[in-house]
Amino acid sequence: MDGDHAGGVAIGGRGDARRVRTSIVLPAYNERGNVEALVEEIVAVADGAEMAQFRPVEIVVVDDGSTDGTREVIRELAASHDRFRGVFLTRNFGQSAALCAGLDEADGEFVVTLDADGQNDPADVPRLLSRLLEGYDCVSGWRRDRQDPLSKTLPSRIQTSLARFTGPKIHDFGCTLKAYRREAVEELQLRGEGHRYIPAKLYNRGFAIAEEPVAHRPRTAGTTSYGTGRLLRGFVDLGFHVFWNRYSMRPLHFLGGTGVCLLGLGGLLGSHAVVMKYALGASLLPHLPRLVLVVALILFGFQLVMFGVLAEMQSRLLHRETRPYRIARIEGGEPEGQADRPVRRSREESPVAIEGGE
């Protein structure tokens, strides 16, 4: 892959970002043996006939604090190819942060994300982009024949089954191979292991989500960073996303509703104790554990209601500039195209170094 060849569909750098049609983003951590070959594949696909309507193409590789020489490989690619940019984070922040940095730096009208380990096949990219033209905002890859050990596939299946409570009914939340429209990318704020639940975030904001089966290849170099700790963090993030998607703008309905139920149960048991004592003359001493439960239910229920009120107040401050809806289109009386399009996040906010593409 030489510089002259790359110039055929090259971009003109950050100052000419409007010319970029598609950005391909790869987060990389200790993938020295995979990055260069994968970039070669992506360039071959970008030059193909199926990508004609999606050119010019840029490639953005984010180095997430690699220690195996991946940075040097990225620097060499950035120096020799004018459609390639390397983004170097100051340390290892995790896949979600690396993806966020890459999405912030991407200039394309369409954005595609892939893993840098070579397991995603770049040949699937044109097909995902074509689905965007059908009117979808995000097309998520589905690794139907996944080439991973059971230690990775089984937890992933469990997480995916639970993740469907977040809204979108798709088969594979964890696949990094996804295609987005620019409007969808600008809505994302990735934290923790939030990259797993991008479809849920977009679904919550009213974006159209589709799924497309994609190839999945065995890893040929390097080692996976997937471990038990990452699995546990994923489950914690899943619980948060289920709550956030349903109650982020109305936490009082969840906390206050639960508190009222506990107050009602405590009041019912307490009333029964009062009737036993004063109407039937029964001693309450044998029922002391029940009385303790009554007090606990009432106190905890009251606390939940108060927490719900406080959370509701904070939510209204947090979302004071957020519209609780998205407009698909407007017809009659007003110009079309009044969709909700938030301001793009500033690039200067990210602590990154950028090389290439100028």
Short mmCIF file of C-alpha atoms in Angstrom, two decimals:
data_model
loop_
_atom_site.label_atom_id
_atom_site.label_comp_id
_atom_site.label_asym_id
_atom_site.label_seq_id
_atom_site.Cartn_x
_atom_site.Cartn_y
_atom_site.Cartn_z
CA MET A 1 0.00 0.00 0.00
CA ASP A 2 1.94 3.05 -1.20
CA GLY A 3 1.27 6.73 -0.88
CA ASP A 4 0.55 7.25 -4.60
CA HIS A 5 -2.11 4.57 -4.60
CA ALA A 6 -3.67 5.97 -1.44
CA GLY A 7 -3.98 9.34 -3.13
CA GLY A 8 -6.62 7.93 -5.48
CA VAL A 9 -9.36 8.30 -2.88
CA ALA A 10 -7.50 10.39 -0.36
CA ILE A 11 -8.90 13.19 1.71
CA GLY A 12 -7.40 16.63 1.94
CA GLY A 13 -6.79 16.72 5.69
CA ARG A 14 -8.69 18.36 8.54
CA GLY A 15 -9.00 21.66 6.71
CA ASP A 16 -10.95 19.91 3.93
CA ALA A 17 -13.06 17.67 6.18
CA ARG A 18 -16.22 18.40 4.17
CA ARG A 19 -14.88 16.16 1.40
CA VAL A 20 -14.90 13.08 3.61
CA ARG A 21 -17.84 10.83 2.85
CA THR A 22 -16.99 7.89 5.12
CA SER A 23 -14.77 7.59 8.17
CA ILE A 24 -13.55 4.17 9.30
CA VAL A 25 -12.54 4.12 12.97
CA LEU A 26 -10.43 1.42 14.62
CA PRO A 27 -9.64 1.43 18.37
CA ALA A 28 -6.37 -0.47 18.92
CA TYR A 29 -4.65 -1.76 22.03
CA ASN A 30 -1.55 -3.94 21.62
CA GLU A 31 -2.43 -4.99 18.07
CA ARG A 32 0.94 -4.57 16.40
CA GLY A 33 0.59 -7.80 14.44
CA ASN A 34 -2.85 -6.92 13.08
CA VAL A 35 -3.07 -3.20 12.33
CA GLU A 36 -1.05 -2.91 9.13
CA ALA A 37 -2.63 -5.94 7.42
CA LEU A 38 -6.10 -4.76 8.43
CA VAL A 39 -5.48 -1.28 7.04
CA GLU A 40 -4.35 -2.88 3.77
CA GLU A 41 -7.67 -4.75 3.62
CA ILE A 42 -9.65 -1.60 4.36
CA VAL A 43 -7.85 0.31 1.60
CA ALA A 44 -8.58 -2.49 -0.88
CA VAL A 45 -12.27 -2.41 0.07
CA ALA A 46 -12.36 1.42 -0.08
CA ASP A 47 -11.00 1.29 -3.64
CA GLY A 48 -13.60 -1.27 -4.73
CA ALA A 49 -16.66 -0.62 -6.86
CA GLU A 50 -19.06 -1.24 -3.95
CA MET A 51 -17.62 1.76 -2.10
CA ALA A 52 -17.84 4.17 -5.04
CA GLN A 53 -20.80 6.09 -3.60
CA PHE A 54 -19.19 6.25 -0.15
CA ARG A 55 -15.86 7.82 -1.17
CA PRO A 56 -13.73 9.72 -0.22
CA VAL A 57 -12.80 7.51 2.73
CA GLU A 58 -10.59 8.27 5.70
CA ILE A 59 -9.13 5.78 8.20
CA VAL A 60 -8.73 6.80 11.86
CA VAL A 61 -6.82 4.44 14.16
CA VAL A 62 -6.87 5.23 17.88
CA ASP A 63 -3.99 3.85 19.91
CA ASP A 64 -5.28 3.24 23.44
CA GLY A 65 -1.94 3.37 25.23
CA SER A 66 -0.39 0.31 23.56
CA THR A 67 2.90 -1.04 24.91
CA ASP A 68 3.83 -3.56 22.19
CA GLY A 69 4.95 -1.24 19.41
CA THR A 70 1.51 -0.58 17.93
CA ARG A 71 2.17 3.16 18.15
CA GLU A 72 5.21 2.89 15.91
CA VAL A 73 3.24 0.97 13.29
CA ILE A 74 0.50 3.61 13.34
CA ARG A 75 3.06 6.40 13.00
CA GLU A 76 4.57 4.73 9.94
CA LEU A 77 1.13 4.37 8.35
CA ALA A 78 0.25 7.99 9.15
CA ALA A 79 3.49 9.22 7.59
CA SER A 80 3.06 7.30 4.35
CA HIS A 81 -0.68 7.55 3.61
CA ASP A 82 -2.61 10.76 3.27
CA ARG A 83 -6.00 9.19 4.01
CA PHE A 84 -4.84 7.75 7.32
CA ARG A 85 -4.71 9.42 10.75
CA GLY A 86 -3.35 8.08 14.00
CA VAL A 87 -4.81 9.27 17.30
CA PHE A 88 -2.65 8.53 20.35
CA LEU A 89 -4.19 8.57 23.82
CA THR A 90 -1.96 9.44 26.75
CA ARG A 91 -2.59 6.08 28.46
CA ASN A 92 -4.88 3.06 28.29
CA PHE A 93 -8.40 4.43 28.88
CA GLY A 94 -10.39 1.41 27.67
CA GLN A 95 -12.28 0.55 24.49
CA SER A 96 -15.20 2.91 25.11
CA ALA A 97 -12.88 5.90 25.54
CA ALA A 98 -10.84 4.91 22.48
CA LEU A 99 -14.01 4.61 20.40
CA CYS A 100 -15.20 7.97 21.70
CA ALA A 101 -11.91 9.59 20.68
CA GLY A 102 -12.11 8.05 17.22
CA LEU A 103 -15.72 9.15 16.72
CA ASP A 104 -14.84 12.67 17.85
CA GLU A 105 -12.02 12.82 15.31
CA ALA A 106 -14.01 11.29 12.43
CA ASP A 107 -15.18 13.78 9.80
CA GLY A 108 -17.30 11.59 7.55
CA GLU A 109 -20.99 11.82 6.82
CA PHE A 110 -21.00 8.09 7.55
CA VAL A 111 -18.86 6.45 10.24
CA VAL A 112 -17.91 2.78 10.49
CA THR A 113 -16.22 1.22 13.52
CA LEU A 114 -14.22 -2.03 13.51
CA ASP A 115 -12.06 -3.92 15.97
CA ALA A 116 -8.34 -3.65 15.22
CA ASP A 117 -7.74 -7.34 15.94
CA GLY A 118 -8.69 -8.36 12.40
CA GLN A 119 -11.69 -10.46 13.42
CA ASN A 120 -14.14 -8.10 11.70
CA ASP A 121 -14.04 -8.41 7.90
CA PRO A 122 -13.76 -5.04 6.10
CA ALA A 123 -15.55 -6.62 3.12
CA ASP A 124 -18.79 -6.26 5.12
CA VAL A 125 -18.46 -2.47 5.35
CA PRO A 126 -20.17 -1.59 2.01
CA ARG A 127 -23.16 -3.75 2.93
CA LEU A 128 -23.63 -1.99 6.27
CA LEU A 129 -23.31 1.41 4.63
CA SER A 130 -25.89 0.46 2.01
CA ARG A 131 -28.37 -0.30 4.80
CA LEU A 132 -27.91 3.25 6.06
CA LEU A 133 -29.16 4.50 2.72
CA GLU A 134 -32.41 2.63 3.38
CA GLY A 135 -33.15 5.14 6.12
CA TYR A 136 -31.48 3.62 9.19
CA ASP A 137 -29.28 5.64 11.53
CA CYS A 138 -27.24 2.73 12.89
CA VAL A 139 -26.60 -0.70 11.39
CA SER A 140 -25.12 -3.14 13.89
CA GLY A 141 -23.14 -6.20 12.87
CA TRP A 142 -24.35 -9.63 13.96
CA ARG A 143 -21.57 -12.21 14.37
CA ARG A 144 -23.89 -15.13 13.66
CA ASP A 145 -21.00 -17.63 13.30
CA ARG A 146 -18.69 -16.25 15.93
CA GLN A 147 -15.12 -17.56 15.94
CA ASP A 148 -14.38 -17.22 19.66
CA PRO A 149 -14.00 -19.66 22.55
CA LEU A 150 -16.97 -20.53 24.76
CA SER A 151 -15.45 -18.42 27.56
CA LYS A 152 -16.25 -15.35 25.45
CA THR A 153 -19.36 -16.39 23.56
CA LEU A 154 -21.38 -17.71 26.52
CA PRO A 155 -21.13 -14.53 28.67
CA SER A 156 -21.81 -12.47 25.54
CA ARG A 157 -25.00 -14.40 24.86
CA ILE A 158 -26.17 -13.87 28.43
CA GLN A 159 -25.43 -10.16 28.24
CA THR A 160 -27.20 -9.85 24.89
CA SER A 161 -30.31 -11.61 26.25
CA LEU A 162 -30.43 -9.19 29.16
CA ALA A 163 -29.51 -6.20 26.98
CA ARG A 164 -32.74 -6.58 25.04
CA PHE A 165 -34.46 -5.01 28.06
CA THR A 166 -32.81 -1.75 26.95
CA GLY A 167 -35.06 -1.60 23.89
CA PRO A 168 -33.67 -2.71 20.52
CA LYS A 169 -34.27 -6.35 19.60
CA ILE A 170 -30.93 -7.29 18.09
CA HIS A 171 -28.82 -10.43 18.43
CA ASP A 172 -25.34 -9.03 19.07
CA PHE A 173 -24.77 -5.92 21.18
CA GLY A 174 -21.04 -6.50 21.55
CA CYS A 175 -20.01 -6.46 17.89
CA THR A 176 -17.79 -3.42 17.22
CA LEU A 177 -18.52 -3.52 13.48
CA LYS A 178 -21.24 -0.90 13.12
CA ALA A 179 -22.14 1.84 10.64
CA TYR A 180 -23.62 5.18 11.68
CA ARG A 181 -24.97 8.36 10.23
CA ARG A 182 -23.31 11.55 11.46
CA GLU A 183 -26.40 12.59 13.43
CA ALA A 184 -26.26 9.36 15.45
CA VAL A 185 -22.53 9.68 16.18
CA GLU A 186 -23.05 13.15 17.62
CA GLU A 187 -25.51 11.76 20.18
CA LEU A 188 -23.08 9.28 21.72
CA GLN A 189 -21.36 9.79 25.05
CA LEU A 190 -19.47 6.62 25.91
CA ARG A 191 -18.48 5.86 29.49
CA GLY A 192 -17.40 2.68 31.30
CA GLU A 193 -18.13 -0.31 29.04
CA GLY A 194 -20.79 1.74 27.26
CA HIS A 195 -19.60 0.79 23.78
CA ARG A 196 -21.49 -2.49 24.22
CA TYR A 197 -24.81 -0.70 24.48
CA ILE A 198 -24.53 1.88 21.71
CA PRO A 199 -27.69 0.56 19.96
CA ALA A 200 -29.58 0.98 23.25
CA LYS A 201 -28.37 4.58 23.62
CA LEU A 202 -29.43 5.46 20.08
CA TYR A 203 -32.73 3.60 20.37
CA ASN A 204 -33.48 5.62 23.50
CA ARG A 205 -33.03 8.81 21.49
CA GLY A 206 -35.37 7.65 18.73
CA PHE A 207 -32.84 6.60 16.08
CA ALA A 208 -33.67 3.78 13.66
CA ILE A 209 -31.58 0.66 14.37
CA ALA A 210 -31.00 -2.26 11.99
CA GLU A 211 -28.92 -5.42 12.18
CA GLU A 212 -26.89 -7.12 9.47
CA PRO A 213 -25.14 -10.54 9.65
CA VAL A 214 -21.38 -10.15 9.24
CA ALA A 215 -18.41 -12.46 8.98
CA HIS A 216 -16.27 -13.15 12.03
CA ARG A 217 -12.73 -14.43 11.70
CA PRO A 218 -10.44 -16.11 14.24
CA ARG A 219 -7.70 -13.99 15.75
CA THR A 220 -4.34 -14.63 14.06
CA ALA A 221 -2.03 -12.40 16.12
CA GLY A 222 -1.90 -10.85 19.58
CA THR A 223 -3.99 -11.76 22.60
CA THR A 224 -7.46 -10.73 23.64
CA SER A 225 -7.92 -8.29 26.52
CA TYR A 226 -11.31 -9.82 27.37
CA GLY A 227 -11.37 -11.05 30.96
CA THR A 228 -13.55 -11.65 34.02
CA GLY A 229 -13.20 -8.07 35.22
CA ARG A 230 -14.42 -6.73 31.90
CA LEU A 231 -17.35 -9.15 32.01
CA LEU A 232 -18.41 -7.97 35.47
CA ARG A 233 -18.12 -4.32 34.44
CA GLY A 234 -20.27 -5.10 31.43
CA PHE A 235 -23.06 -6.51 33.59
CA VAL A 236 -22.93 -3.47 35.91
CA ASP A 237 -23.13 -1.14 32.92
CA LEU A 238 -26.03 -3.18 31.56
CA GLY A 239 -28.03 -2.62 34.74
CA PHE A 240 -27.32 1.10 34.53
CA HIS A 241 -28.38 1.32 30.88
CA VAL A 242 -31.65 -0.50 31.56
CA PHE A 243 -32.41 2.06 34.27
CA TRP A 244 -31.11 5.04 32.28
CA ASN A 245 -33.02 4.27 29.09
CA ARG A 246 -36.30 3.96 30.93
CA TYR A 247 -36.05 6.41 33.82
CA SER A 248 -33.27 8.95 33.20
CA MET A 249 -35.81 11.72 32.63
CA ARG A 250 -38.28 10.50 35.25
CA PRO A 251 -36.38 8.88 38.16
CA LEU A 252 -39.20 9.76 40.55
CA HIS A 253 -41.42 7.25 38.78
CA PHE A 254 -38.99 4.43 39.61
CA LEU A 255 -37.62 5.44 43.02
CA GLY A 256 -40.78 7.14 44.22
CA GLY A 257 -42.99 4.34 42.92
CA THR A 258 -40.90 1.71 44.69
CA GLY A 259 -40.89 3.82 47.85
CA VAL A 260 -44.67 4.18 47.82
CA CYS A 261 -45.06 0.39 47.43
CA LEU A 262 -42.81 -0.18 50.46
CA LEU A 263 -44.69 2.46 52.45
CA GLY A 264 -47.98 0.81 51.55
CA LEU A 265 -46.73 -2.64 52.56
CA GLY A 266 -45.32 -1.30 55.84
CA GLY A 267 -48.56 0.56 56.54
CA LEU A 268 -50.63 -2.56 55.86
CA LEU A 269 -48.56 -4.74 58.20
CA GLY A 270 -48.53 -1.98 60.82
CA SER A 271 -52.30 -1.56 60.63
CA HIS A 272 -52.73 -5.30 61.11
CA ALA A 273 -50.57 -5.11 64.24
CA VAL A 274 -52.64 -2.22 65.60
CA VAL A 275 -55.88 -4.16 65.05
CA MET A 276 -54.41 -7.22 66.79
CA LYS A 277 -53.30 -5.13 69.76
CA TYR A 278 -56.24 -2.83 70.36
CA ALA A 279 -59.19 -4.65 68.80
CA LEU A 280 -58.34 -8.24 69.63
CA GLY A 281 -56.17 -7.65 72.73
CA ALA A 282 -53.33 -9.84 71.44
CA SER A 283 -49.79 -9.34 72.71
CA LEU A 284 -47.35 -7.87 70.19
CA LEU A 285 -44.26 -9.29 71.87
CA PRO A 286 -44.32 -12.59 69.89
CA HIS A 287 -44.61 -10.49 66.71
CA LEU A 288 -41.60 -8.27 67.41
CA PRO A 289 -39.75 -9.26 64.19
CA ARG A 290 -42.81 -8.18 62.20
CA LEU A 291 -42.81 -4.80 63.95
CA VAL A 292 -39.13 -4.34 63.11
CA LEU A 293 -39.96 -5.16 59.47
CA VAL A 294 -42.79 -2.60 59.53
CA VAL A 295 -40.46 0.14 60.77
CA ALA A 296 -37.79 -0.82 58.21
CA LEU A 297 -40.29 -0.80 55.33
CA ILE A 298 -41.69 2.59 56.27
CA LEU A 299 -38.27 4.21 56.77
CA PHE A 300 -36.78 2.72 53.61
CA GLY A 301 -39.88 3.59 51.59
CA PHE A 302 -39.78 7.18 52.82
CA GLN A 303 -36.07 7.42 51.95
CA LEU A 304 -36.69 6.11 48.44
CA VAL A 305 -39.41 8.70 47.87
CA MET A 306 -37.05 11.46 49.05
CA PHE A 307 -34.23 10.12 46.87
CA GLY A 308 -36.66 10.06 43.96
CA VAL A 309 -37.56 13.72 44.53
CA LEU A 310 -33.88 14.71 44.70
CA ALA A 311 -33.04 12.65 41.62
CA GLU A 312 -35.95 14.26 39.75
CA MET A 313 -34.63 17.72 40.61
CA GLN A 314 -31.12 16.79 39.45
CA SER A 315 -32.49 15.19 36.29
CA ARG A 316 -34.32 18.38 35.37
CA LEU A 317 -31.11 20.36 35.80
CA LEU A 318 -29.12 17.80 33.79
CA HIS A 319 -31.65 17.64 30.95
CA ARG A 320 -32.72 21.28 30.96
CA GLU A 321 -31.27 21.76 27.46
CA THR A 322 -32.15 18.26 26.20
CA ARG A 323 -35.25 17.76 24.12
CA PRO A 324 -37.22 14.66 25.17
CA TYR A 325 -37.94 13.85 21.53
CA ARG A 326 -36.48 13.78 17.99
CA ILE A 327 -38.32 15.10 14.93
CA ALA A 328 -38.20 12.82 11.89
CA ARG A 329 -39.49 15.47 9.45
CA ILE A 330 -41.83 18.44 9.17
CA GLU A 331 -44.24 18.88 6.28
CA GLY A 332 -46.21 21.96 5.36
CA GLY A 333 -45.82 25.53 6.57
CA GLU A 334 -42.15 25.21 7.50
CA PRO A 335 -39.00 24.19 5.62
CA GLU A 336 -38.11 20.53 5.93
CA GLY A 337 -35.08 19.32 7.82
CA GLN A 338 -35.85 20.66 11.28
CA ALA A 339 -34.54 17.48 12.93
CA ASP A 340 -32.84 17.62 16.29
CA ARG A 341 -29.12 17.95 15.53
CA PRO A 342 -27.06 18.79 18.62
CA VAL A 343 -23.84 20.75 18.39
CA ARG A 344 -20.81 18.62 17.76
CA ARG A 345 -18.48 18.10 20.69
CA SER A 346 -15.33 20.14 20.58
CA ARG A 347 -12.20 18.31 19.50
CA GLU A 348 -10.13 20.38 21.86
CA GLU A 349 -11.76 18.61 24.83
CA SER A 350 -10.00 15.30 24.13
CA PRO A 351 -6.48 14.72 25.56
CA VAL A 352 -5.06 13.15 22.42
CA ALA A 353 -2.22 13.54 19.97
CA ILE A 354 -3.03 13.29 16.28
CA GLU A 355 -0.70 12.40 13.47
CA GLY A 356 -1.28 12.14 9.73
CA GLY A 357 -4.08 13.23 7.44
CA GLU A 358 -2.83 16.78 7.08
#
